[in-house]
Amino acid sequence: TGVQTCALPIFGTSRAQARQLVNHGHFDVNGVKTDIASYLVKPGDVISVREIKKDSKIAKENAEVNSSKPIPEWLEKNNEKL
């Protein structure tokens, strides 16, 4: 599964937007900046919003809009760290 797929149900309103957020460097995978939407993540990998991007208006708005949407069973979301 790629980073884009994991970011979509939490931070993206569309696949294209999730891909753009990844390409613009909004996410870390295991603490390392990742800007390749097709980067393959493995079970146990931690995907997080980069500290510098946490105040991003678009990330906050999308997280709020998507908060009531279901996420896949294989993905875990920590609302306290969003």
PDB file of C-alpha atoms in Angstrom:
ATOM      1  CA  THR A   1       0.000   0.000   0.000  1.00  0.00           C
ATOM      2  CA  GLY A   2       1.305   3.460  -0.842  1.00  0.00           C
ATOM      3  CA  VAL A   3       1.453   6.514   1.391  1.00  0.00           C
ATOM      4  CA  GLN A   4      -1.185   8.175  -0.785  1.00  0.00           C
ATOM      5  CA  THR A   5      -3.669   5.382  -0.056  1.00  0.00           C
ATOM      6  CA  CYS A   6      -3.097   5.741   3.687  1.00  0.00           C
ATOM      7  CA  ALA A   7      -3.374   9.535   3.624  1.00  0.00           C
ATOM      8  CA  LEU A   8      -6.595   9.600   1.589  1.00  0.00           C
ATOM      9  CA  PRO A   9      -9.187   8.617   4.225  1.00  0.00           C
ATOM     10  CA  ILE A  10      -7.772  11.034   6.816  1.00  0.00           C
ATOM     11  CA  PHE A  11      -6.297  14.035   5.011  1.00  0.00           C
ATOM     12  CA  GLY A  12      -7.505  13.993   1.437  1.00  0.00           C
ATOM     13  CA  THR A  13     -10.880  14.811  -0.007  1.00  0.00           C
ATOM     14  CA  SER A  14      -9.881  13.027  -3.216  1.00  0.00           C
ATOM     15  CA  ARG A  15      -7.141  10.696  -4.405  1.00  0.00           C
ATOM     16  CA  ALA A  16      -5.579  13.551  -6.374  1.00  0.00           C
ATOM     17  CA  GLN A  17      -5.491  15.801  -3.323  1.00  0.00           C
ATOM     18  CA  ALA A  18      -3.989  13.069  -1.118  1.00  0.00           C
ATOM     19  CA  ARG A  19      -1.318  12.475  -3.757  1.00  0.00           C
ATOM     20  CA  GLN A  20      -0.549  16.204  -3.931  1.00  0.00           C
ATOM     21  CA  LEU A  21      -0.220  16.454  -0.136  1.00  0.00           C
ATOM     22  CA  VAL A  22       2.272  13.573  -0.182  1.00  0.00           C
ATOM     23  CA  ASN A  23       4.186  15.031  -3.143  1.00  0.00           C
ATOM     24  CA  HIS A  24       4.446  18.378  -1.345  1.00  0.00           C
ATOM     25  CA  GLY A  25       6.093  16.718   1.635  1.00  0.00           C
ATOM     26  CA  HIS A  26       3.325  16.866   4.246  1.00  0.00           C
ATOM     27  CA  PHE A  27       4.082  13.397   5.660  1.00  0.00           C
ATOM     28  CA  ASP A  28       6.796  11.419   7.438  1.00  0.00           C
ATOM     29  CA  VAL A  29       7.035   7.646   7.348  1.00  0.00           C
ATOM     30  CA  ASN A  30       8.781   6.372  10.469  1.00  0.00           C
ATOM     31  CA  GLY A  31      10.087   9.882  11.126  1.00  0.00           C
ATOM     32  CA  VAL A  32      11.561  10.414   7.632  1.00  0.00           C
ATOM     33  CA  LYS A  33      10.109  12.933   5.161  1.00  0.00           C
ATOM     34  CA  THR A  34       8.391  11.109   2.336  1.00  0.00           C
ATOM     35  CA  ASP A  35       7.290  12.861  -0.839  1.00  0.00           C
ATOM     36  CA  ILE A  36       6.718   9.852  -3.086  1.00  0.00           C
ATOM     37  CA  ALA A  37       3.021   8.965  -3.184  1.00  0.00           C
ATOM     38  CA  SER A  38       3.744   5.407  -4.339  1.00  0.00           C
ATOM     39  CA  TYR A  39       6.210   4.765  -1.484  1.00  0.00           C
ATOM     40  CA  LEU A  40       5.253   1.350  -0.147  1.00  0.00           C
ATOM     41  CA  VAL A  41       4.476   1.175   3.537  1.00  0.00           C
ATOM     42  CA  LYS A  42       4.625  -2.012   5.563  1.00  0.00           C
ATOM     43  CA  PRO A  43       2.611  -3.177   8.563  1.00  0.00           C
ATOM     44  CA  GLY A  44       3.868  -1.309  11.625  1.00  0.00           C
ATOM     45  CA  ASP A  45       5.073   1.755   9.696  1.00  0.00           C
ATOM     46  CA  VAL A  46       3.987   5.043  11.245  1.00  0.00           C
ATOM     47  CA  ILE A  47       2.728   7.747   8.905  1.00  0.00           C
ATOM     48  CA  SER A  48       2.504  11.179  10.479  1.00  0.00           C
ATOM     49  CA  VAL A  49       2.007  14.769   9.437  1.00  0.00           C
ATOM     50  CA  ARG A  50       5.349  16.568   9.493  1.00  0.00           C
ATOM     51  CA  GLU A  51       5.686  19.006  12.405  1.00  0.00           C
ATOM     52  CA  ILE A  52       6.250  21.918  10.022  1.00  0.00           C
ATOM     53  CA  LYS A  53       2.988  21.084   8.186  1.00  0.00           C
ATOM     54  CA  LYS A  54       0.740  20.484  11.229  1.00  0.00           C
ATOM     55  CA  ASP A  55      -0.523  24.071  11.146  1.00  0.00           C
ATOM     56  CA  SER A  56      -1.468  23.744   7.480  1.00  0.00           C
ATOM     57  CA  LYS A  57      -4.988  25.046   6.952  1.00  0.00           C
ATOM     58  CA  ILE A  58      -5.793  22.380   4.350  1.00  0.00           C
ATOM     59  CA  ALA A  59      -4.616  19.492   6.561  1.00  0.00           C
ATOM     60  CA  LYS A  60      -6.680  20.717   9.511  1.00  0.00           C
ATOM     61  CA  GLU A  61      -9.806  21.286   7.413  1.00  0.00           C
ATOM     62  CA  ASN A  62      -9.580  17.903   5.708  1.00  0.00           C
ATOM     63  CA  ALA A  63      -8.932  16.050   8.973  1.00  0.00           C
ATOM     64  CA  GLU A  64     -12.042  17.684  10.429  1.00  0.00           C
ATOM     65  CA  VAL A  65     -14.197  16.951   7.366  1.00  0.00           C
ATOM     66  CA  ASN A  66     -12.989  13.344   7.226  1.00  0.00           C
ATOM     67  CA  SER A  67     -13.268  12.714  10.981  1.00  0.00           C
ATOM     68  CA  SER A  68     -16.667  11.029  10.630  1.00  0.00           C
ATOM     69  CA  LYS A  69     -15.719   8.951   7.584  1.00  0.00           C
ATOM     70  CA  PRO A  70     -14.811   5.309   8.167  1.00  0.00           C
ATOM     71  CA  ILE A  71     -11.204   4.267   7.656  1.00  0.00           C
ATOM     72  CA  PRO A  72     -10.043   0.852   6.415  1.00  0.00           C
ATOM     73  CA  GLU A  73      -9.640  -1.868   9.057  1.00  0.00           C
ATOM     74  CA  TRP A  74      -5.925  -2.183   8.325  1.00  0.00           C
ATOM     75  CA  LEU A  75      -5.321   1.504   9.125  1.00  0.00           C
ATOM     76  CA  GLU A  76      -5.190   2.960  12.627  1.00  0.00           C
ATOM     77  CA  LYS A  77      -5.861   6.642  13.288  1.00  0.00           C
ATOM     78  CA  ASN A  78      -4.740   8.471  16.430  1.00  0.00           C
ATOM     79  CA  ASN A  79      -6.983  11.542  16.778  1.00  0.00           C
ATOM     80  CA  GLU A  80      -4.955  12.882  19.706  1.00  0.00           C
ATOM     81  CA  LYS A  81      -1.895  13.318  17.490  1.00  0.00           C
ATOM     82  CA  LEU A  82      -3.659  14.960  14.540  1.00  0.00           C
TER      83      LEU A  82
END
